[in-house]
XYZ file of C-alpha atoms in Angstrom:
527
model
C -12.786 22.346 2.749
C -15.345 21.522 5.338
C -18.199 18.987 5.601
C -20.664 21.871 4.915
C -18.787 22.986 1.632
C -21.546 23.358 -0.937
C -19.367 23.055 -3.979
C -20.363 19.831 -6.015
C -17.933 16.916 -5.740
C -17.292 14.779 -8.798
C -15.411 11.831 -9.916
C -12.735 12.665 -12.929
C -14.663 10.185 -14.920
C -17.194 10.573 -17.570
C -20.576 8.614 -18.147
C -22.256 7.298 -20.208
C -19.485 5.615 -22.061
C -19.676 5.848 -26.076
C -21.850 2.716 -27.312
C -19.695 0.023 -28.866
C -15.924 0.504 -29.141
C -14.798 3.534 -27.086
C -11.024 3.754 -28.044
C -11.596 5.338 -31.498
C -13.807 8.094 -30.696
C -11.888 9.100 -27.462
C -8.613 9.011 -29.379
C -10.171 11.168 -32.162
C -11.081 13.759 -29.725
C -7.778 13.747 -28.059
C -5.763 14.232 -31.278
C -8.275 17.250 -32.196
C -7.000 18.639 -28.762
C -3.264 18.480 -30.156
C -2.515 15.257 -28.030
C -0.201 12.346 -29.061
C -1.824 9.029 -28.156
C -0.864 5.286 -27.971
C -3.061 2.424 -27.276
C -1.965 -0.621 -25.150
C -3.764 -3.439 -23.295
C -7.093 -1.855 -23.595
C -6.019 1.519 -22.157
C -5.328 4.924 -24.087
C -2.352 7.024 -23.025
C -2.111 10.466 -24.201
C 0.379 13.529 -23.760
C 1.164 16.742 -25.079
C 4.698 18.606 -24.458
C 7.804 16.148 -24.183
C 10.448 17.786 -21.922
C 14.022 17.282 -21.059
C 15.473 16.952 -17.538
C 19.031 15.556 -16.829
C 19.144 14.312 -20.449
C 15.871 12.203 -19.801
C 12.941 12.877 -22.147
C 9.508 12.644 -20.300
C 6.110 13.793 -20.539
C 3.497 14.218 -17.910
C 0.390 12.578 -19.597
C -2.787 10.793 -18.786
C -4.241 7.198 -19.083
C -7.974 6.673 -19.977
C -9.752 3.482 -19.225
C -13.272 2.315 -18.357
C -13.645 2.028 -14.578
C -16.660 -0.184 -13.192
C -18.702 1.862 -10.898
C -21.309 -0.642 -10.114
C -23.400 -3.267 -11.655
C -24.162 -2.329 -15.289
C -22.593 1.044 -14.813
C -19.242 2.020 -16.155
C -17.379 5.327 -16.611
C -14.461 6.617 -18.569
C -11.716 7.642 -16.161
C -8.650 9.762 -16.360
C -5.485 9.047 -14.232
C -1.956 10.533 -14.276
C 0.844 8.934 -16.324
C 4.261 9.782 -16.212
C 5.802 8.889 -19.554
C 9.567 8.462 -20.531
C 11.058 8.339 -24.050
C 13.967 6.753 -25.771
C 14.006 8.832 -29.021
C 10.310 9.076 -30.288
C 9.293 5.714 -28.674
C 8.066 5.317 -25.051
C 10.564 3.798 -22.833
C 8.896 0.938 -20.802
C 11.758 0.241 -18.400
C 11.236 0.877 -14.689
C 11.539 4.475 -13.685
C 14.607 4.069 -11.508
C 16.477 2.305 -14.331
C 15.617 5.338 -16.445
C 16.246 8.516 -14.132
C 19.236 6.961 -12.160
C 18.508 9.266 -9.210
C 17.531 12.193 -11.271
C 13.829 12.079 -11.480
C 11.969 15.076 -13.113
C 10.015 16.836 -10.611
C 6.022 16.724 -10.633
C 4.187 19.588 -11.452
C 2.058 21.236 -8.622
C -0.949 19.142 -7.892
C -3.450 22.093 -8.756
C -1.917 22.286 -12.137
C -2.271 18.558 -12.754
C -5.916 18.648 -11.640
C -6.897 21.728 -13.664
C -5.267 20.105 -16.791
C -7.128 16.651 -16.257
C -10.365 18.570 -15.758
C -9.720 20.459 -18.955
C -9.012 17.331 -21.029
C -12.222 15.623 -19.636
C -14.299 18.750 -20.479
C -13.020 18.447 -24.147
C -14.200 15.025 -24.200
C -17.548 15.945 -22.447
C -18.234 18.535 -25.164
C -17.142 16.372 -28.126
C -18.010 12.774 -27.504
C -21.248 11.077 -28.524
C -24.078 11.040 -25.843
C -22.697 14.138 -24.061
C -21.005 12.411 -21.253
C -20.598 14.288 -17.877
C -18.754 13.992 -14.721
C -19.812 11.491 -12.198
C -21.177 13.079 -9.035
C -20.150 11.554 -5.534
C -21.395 12.350 -2.051
C -18.365 13.518 -0.140
C -17.635 12.862 3.383
C -14.658 15.190 4.693
C -14.812 14.319 8.357
C -12.504 11.086 8.188
C -9.674 13.169 9.918
C -11.612 12.177 13.109
C -10.666 8.650 12.617
C -6.945 9.095 12.060
C -5.621 9.045 15.526
C -3.133 6.647 17.332
C -2.618 5.595 20.880
C 0.474 5.730 23.129
C -0.049 4.433 26.463
C -3.337 5.962 27.672
C -3.141 8.877 25.103
C -4.978 9.636 22.081
C -2.972 11.643 19.672
C -3.454 13.020 16.062
C -1.294 11.288 13.472
C 0.887 12.662 10.917
C 4.250 11.866 9.712
C 5.500 15.281 10.644
C 4.458 14.777 14.258
C 4.964 10.969 14.861
C 8.657 11.126 15.831
C 8.011 13.971 18.117
C 5.245 11.806 19.758
C 7.694 9.026 20.350
C 10.201 11.250 21.863
C 7.781 12.834 24.135
C 5.619 9.795 25.171
C 7.841 6.876 24.343
C 6.569 3.821 22.658
C 3.187 2.119 23.442
C 4.698 -1.405 24.378
C 8.262 -2.512 24.641
C 9.352 -6.372 25.126
C 10.734 -6.914 28.657
C 14.063 -8.441 27.267
C 14.303 -6.394 23.876
C 17.635 -7.207 22.202
C 18.927 -6.024 18.762
C 21.743 -7.893 17.087
C 23.594 -5.640 14.640
C 25.756 -7.422 11.875
C 27.672 -6.052 8.832
C 27.578 -7.900 5.608
C 29.340 -7.597 2.315
C 32.662 -5.810 3.776
C 30.951 -3.202 5.652
C 33.623 -1.848 7.920
C 33.499 -2.643 11.743
C 33.443 1.045 12.610
C 30.300 1.737 10.603
C 28.457 -1.201 12.318
C 29.752 0.136 15.603
C 28.166 3.487 14.592
C 24.820 1.855 13.908
C 24.785 0.212 17.277
C 25.797 3.367 19.258
C 23.111 5.346 17.321
C 20.552 2.874 18.121
C 21.223 2.835 21.917
C 20.972 6.557 21.953
C 17.620 6.688 20.244
C 16.205 3.913 22.301
C 17.129 5.596 25.360
C 15.701 9.074 24.008
C 12.419 7.098 23.777
C 12.562 6.117 27.500
C 13.084 2.510 26.636
C 15.830 -0.008 27.280
C 17.172 -2.634 24.958
C 20.419 -4.592 24.910
C 22.187 -3.795 21.555
C 25.087 -5.966 20.517
C 27.262 -6.793 17.663
C 27.078 -10.056 16.015
C 28.534 -11.625 12.932
C 27.728 -13.931 9.911
C 29.430 -17.077 11.546
C 27.357 -16.897 14.669
C 24.143 -16.463 12.818
C 24.850 -19.339 10.516
C 25.666 -21.620 13.539
C 22.363 -20.755 15.075
C 20.664 -21.594 11.762
C 22.428 -24.774 11.440
C 20.859 -25.938 14.870
C 17.209 -24.715 13.781
C 17.471 -26.482 10.462
C 19.097 -29.712 12.121
C 15.898 -30.047 14.322
C 13.556 -29.042 11.739
C 12.351 -26.198 13.627
C 11.610 -22.552 13.118
C 12.289 -19.643 15.450
C 9.702 -18.705 18.158
C 11.758 -16.417 19.947
C 10.303 -13.225 20.967
C 11.900 -9.781 21.704
C 14.845 -10.235 19.483
C 15.582 -9.032 15.882
C 18.748 -8.820 13.562
C 19.586 -5.596 11.737
C 22.004 -6.053 8.777
C 24.196 -3.440 7.511
C 24.757 -3.583 3.797
C 27.142 -1.449 1.723
C 24.588 0.543 -0.396
C 20.895 0.620 -1.491
C 22.329 0.790 -5.082
C 24.276 -2.566 -4.644
C 22.748 -5.950 -5.007
C 23.683 -8.093 -1.786
C 26.209 -10.809 -2.667
C 25.027 -14.417 -3.398
C 26.320 -15.533 0.209
C 24.249 -12.822 1.752
C 21.228 -13.488 -0.120
C 21.257 -17.180 0.751
C 21.701 -15.982 4.334
C 18.577 -13.761 4.108
C 16.755 -16.582 2.406
C 17.664 -19.085 5.321
C 16.570 -16.668 7.945
C 13.208 -16.188 6.173
C 12.652 -19.911 6.006
C 13.472 -20.241 9.645
C 11.175 -17.235 10.567
C 13.960 -15.183 12.060
C 12.895 -11.698 12.033
C 15.355 -9.175 10.600
C 15.655 -5.798 9.027
C 18.308 -4.169 6.790
C 19.979 -0.588 6.649
C 22.704 0.720 4.461
C 26.154 2.222 5.314
C 25.329 5.115 3.292
C 22.297 5.911 5.424
C 22.325 9.300 7.250
C 22.078 7.502 10.499
C 20.844 10.711 12.413
C 17.469 10.382 10.342
C 17.503 6.825 9.449
C 17.767 5.384 12.888
C 14.865 7.190 14.608
C 12.826 6.348 11.480
C 13.652 2.718 11.383
C 13.536 1.955 15.336
C 9.706 1.560 15.309
C 10.032 -1.164 12.667
C 12.696 -2.953 14.748
C 10.318 -2.684 17.594
C 7.524 -4.220 15.602
C 9.746 -7.063 14.363
C 10.617 -7.944 18.050
C 6.766 -8.151 19.085
C 6.509 -4.550 20.390
C 3.988 -1.937 19.525
C 5.360 1.671 18.860
C 1.815 2.820 18.849
C -1.636 1.311 18.244
C -4.867 2.324 16.397
C -8.383 1.425 17.029
C -10.558 -0.303 14.486
C -13.876 -0.957 15.882
C -17.625 -0.429 14.715
C -20.946 -0.706 16.338
C -20.722 -4.468 16.263
C -17.403 -4.115 18.041
C -13.649 -4.583 17.560
C -12.766 -5.472 14.055
C -10.083 -7.921 12.821
C -8.738 -7.254 9.236
C -7.642 -9.839 6.659
C -6.091 -8.882 3.330
C -5.537 -11.223 0.249
C -2.940 -9.839 -2.251
C -1.601 -11.341 -5.608
C 1.988 -10.544 -6.454
C 3.690 -11.080 -9.876
C 7.374 -10.801 -9.796
C 8.990 -9.750 -13.071
C 10.340 -12.639 -15.208
C 8.891 -15.373 -13.065
C 6.465 -17.933 -14.194
C 4.581 -18.136 -10.959
C 2.445 -15.681 -8.695
C 2.797 -15.148 -5.005
C -0.414 -15.057 -2.969
C -0.331 -13.578 0.434
C -2.722 -13.455 3.285
C -2.437 -11.223 6.448
C -4.299 -10.914 9.771
C -4.066 -7.514 11.646
C -5.677 -7.006 15.032
C -8.098 -4.378 16.125
C -5.013 -2.337 17.415
C -3.417 -2.276 13.960
C -0.583 -4.772 14.642
C 0.218 -7.617 12.132
C -0.519 -10.874 13.783
C -0.071 -13.498 10.981
C 1.089 -13.642 7.393
C 0.876 -16.645 5.116
C 2.086 -17.089 1.579
C 1.549 -19.758 -1.277
C 2.925 -19.839 -4.870
C 0.822 -20.795 -7.861
C 1.050 -20.808 -11.555
C 1.234 -17.207 -12.778
C -2.290 -16.055 -13.103
C -4.399 -12.898 -12.474
C -6.736 -14.886 -10.371
C -6.180 -16.946 -7.100
C -6.654 -20.648 -7.575
C -9.448 -22.207 -5.258
C -7.085 -24.591 -3.468
C -4.366 -21.905 -2.815
C -7.134 -19.553 -1.595
C -8.686 -22.093 0.656
C -5.289 -22.909 2.295
C -4.572 -19.284 2.911
C -7.896 -18.560 4.517
C -7.704 -21.652 6.734
C -4.284 -20.580 8.034
C -5.758 -17.245 8.906
C -9.014 -18.768 10.571
C -6.845 -20.821 12.696
C -4.999 -17.825 14.036
C -8.374 -16.041 14.436
C -9.938 -18.955 16.121
C -13.113 -18.568 14.186
C -15.333 -21.380 12.270
C -18.529 -21.654 10.694
C -19.962 -22.522 14.098
C -18.084 -19.766 16.143
C -19.147 -16.138 15.478
C -17.199 -14.467 18.473
C -14.879 -12.567 16.056
C -15.683 -9.710 13.648
C -13.662 -10.029 10.511
C -13.357 -7.710 7.595
C -11.629 -9.268 4.607
C -10.156 -6.972 1.804
C -9.505 -8.720 -1.482
C -6.864 -6.694 -3.346
C -8.131 -6.217 -6.936
C -11.057 -7.550 -8.541
C -12.939 -10.408 -6.790
C -13.200 -12.822 -9.799
C -16.109 -14.820 -10.679
C -14.221 -18.074 -9.798
C -13.936 -16.578 -6.118
C -17.113 -17.225 -4.253
C -18.051 -15.038 -1.070
C -19.246 -18.445 0.502
C -15.672 -19.593 0.776
C -14.882 -16.814 3.079
C -18.039 -17.490 5.176
C -17.283 -21.113 5.385
C -13.649 -20.447 6.910
C -14.674 -17.328 9.037
C -18.150 -17.991 10.198
C -21.111 -15.535 9.485
C -19.493 -12.406 11.355
C -17.478 -11.558 8.049
C -17.798 -8.671 5.613
C -15.759 -8.921 2.194
C -14.922 -6.167 0.014
C -12.853 -5.541 -3.202
C -10.082 -2.986 -2.655
C -8.550 -1.586 -5.796
C -5.193 0.256 -5.140
C -4.289 1.544 -8.568
C -5.606 3.536 -11.554
C -8.286 5.203 -9.863
C -9.404 8.736 -10.727
C -9.334 11.642 -8.506
C -12.315 13.540 -6.760
C -12.534 17.176 -7.182
C -14.604 19.968 -6.296
C -16.186 21.844 -9.220
C -15.645 25.573 -8.972
C -15.959 27.376 -12.345
C -12.711 27.156 -14.071
C -10.698 26.289 -11.135
C -11.536 22.839 -9.888
C -10.218 21.958 -6.484
C -8.965 19.164 -4.349
C -11.022 18.212 -1.117
C -8.942 18.194 2.049
C -7.744 14.683 3.038
C -8.896 12.399 4.446
C -11.993 11.970 2.600
C -14.596 9.499 1.320
C -16.562 9.822 -2.053
C -19.417 7.547 -2.335
C -21.581 6.829 -5.447
C -25.156 7.701 -4.664
C -27.274 4.405 -4.502
C -24.271 2.210 -4.973
C -21.987 0.204 -2.801
C -19.029 1.922 -4.253
C -16.662 4.143 -2.573
C -13.591 6.288 -3.604
C -11.270 6.870 -0.599
C -8.411 8.842 0.355
C -7.054 8.047 3.763
C -3.982 10.259 4.100
C -2.803 13.777 2.922
C -0.113 14.098 0.060
C 3.294 14.652 1.576
C 3.917 17.809 -0.833
C 2.087 20.073 -2.893
C 3.207 18.186 -6.150
C 1.459 15.038 -5.163
C -1.934 14.032 -5.857
C -3.886 12.067 -3.206
C -3.652 8.393 -3.311
C -7.048 7.207 -4.381
C -8.554 3.754 -3.804
C -11.750 2.252 -4.889
C -13.721 0.079 -2.389
C -16.642 -2.307 -3.322
C -19.116 -4.594 -1.437
C -22.435 -6.162 -1.729
C -25.177 -6.549 0.809
C -24.984 -10.388 0.572
C -21.079 -9.876 1.403
C -21.561 -7.756 4.447
C -22.194 -9.992 7.500
C -21.202 -7.379 9.880
C -23.804 -5.027 8.438
C -21.262 -2.131 8.151
C -22.490 1.023 6.468
C -20.315 3.232 4.129
C -19.419 5.725 6.866
C -18.210 2.937 8.953
C -16.076 1.197 6.242
C -14.515 4.468 5.546
C -13.614 5.164 9.011
C -12.316 1.764 9.697
C -10.112 1.829 6.663
C -8.790 5.295 7.443
C -8.040 4.446 11.147
C -6.216 1.309 10.042
C -3.857 3.194 7.569
C -2.417 4.933 10.555
C -1.161 1.771 12.029
C 2.667 1.386 12.455
C 4.691 0.203 9.490
C 8.390 -0.019 8.369
C 9.047 3.693 8.790
C 7.419 6.855 10.180
C 6.359 8.002 6.642
C 2.451 7.783 6.390
C 1.125 4.875 4.324
C -2.398 5.200 2.643
C -3.141 1.325 2.760
C -5.044 -0.216 5.764
C -2.602 -2.198 7.820
C -3.508 -5.646 6.381
C -3.211 -4.602 2.942
C -0.042 -2.757 3.645
C 1.723 -5.689 4.759
C 0.180 -8.257 2.218
C 0.990 -6.009 -0.625
C 4.887 -5.592 0.697
C 5.193 -9.186 1.442
C 3.805 -10.376 -1.887
C 6.083 -8.092 -3.860
C 9.383 -8.597 -1.761
C 12.215 -9.743 -3.868
C 16.040 -9.801 -3.646
C 15.997 -6.305 -5.269
C 13.593 -4.967 -2.816
C 14.342 -6.120 0.664
C 11.982 -3.766 2.646
C 9.455 -6.543 3.370
C 11.780 -9.246 3.870
C 12.546 -10.729 7.407
C 8.897 -10.737 8.609
C 7.626 -13.937 9.968
C 5.609 -15.579 6.996
C 4.224 -19.148 7.078
C 4.277 -20.936 3.664
C 1.267 -23.087 3.176
């Protein structure tokens, strides 16, 4: 599709909503369309065919829920929902616990879209008030913003070409005394650790860089931690990072290893993890940029700027670990070149909202790094609040800490409907990246990166702002381009991520656990 495509773009959502309770009328229509339904937490789930794959029962269904488009404007949205079953009941366990490495494949994206469109058409024809698809204004030119910079070169970004770019042009910035220390844990054989060391040395050299890569052991690391802890200090050393080689991603590290990682986190010693079962010919080139980031280097950079100048981005994310009575709130600061500059964290009583004292502490920690205040307006700050900006959070708090040159927006990552192009009986997807703005509203649906396969639907996010929050006076096009550019910033691997860099790091750090070590080992300040 081009920006001149004349097909009408619409959101996979219907308005107006039925007056009064909506679940009953919608469920009735779906049952007449031969769908099975379940209601839970104010959302309606529907499906048709239950299939079997590797003895796992599943269905590719849909979830229906109201979505707030703007003030006093709500629509009924449809999103995909993979369901698993134990007998005739829905299995609510995590997917990886159910499929055990044998996940049923998704259907092709065009089939998923056609089926969603068909279901919504049934609802449009049968619900009271005759709801219709929500029209949007499409901007399909965002690919111009998705570029990276290595040295003085401006290069198009995609996951398929990133490794080739590193091999051809090297890394943007490498610490002068770059040092990687490789350590095996939990019985990993010395020969395996040596293979990782040698593999890293080869890939570093292949990128035109130099690093000192040495083996170390648990005892040496613990001795250094003892010294830091005895002095009440945290690590400030740049250019160094630990790489731990664990037995397997399917095995939880031992209690001793988890305690070691926890001590390193508290001491702000950067580390990454790998597994003895990794295919190192692929995993080492993929992980090396992440190791470089942990050491203070820059594999590549991006450019986030608008007419007001370079933009610093701040993200606030709230995470809830399963089974815990507390929530983790994380704030991150990312510079105009897309590199994580600061991360801070606080723990509060489990809640869907951030308490005012916790939020203020996090904002002040970020403001100190940015060097801003109500009286200093030399830095442009774009703040992304993951999820809903609740009534007990006032935009004035952000201006108090960051000064007048701040724009605040809500960024909803999940449960967002797709955008389609209407074309008779064959609706299609726009070419990514793209934005779809609601006419007359400060609400945008955004896709920053293309799906990796033809069986994946685009990752859609919803971005909302208000004029009184927009101290930088950004328009919708600038916001879309800033977020798209930021999503090309370097992360943990070379696979493209769809989140802007600040939210990518905040989301990962807030969700880090002993079961998921990917975002552990970043320097995080507990406030």
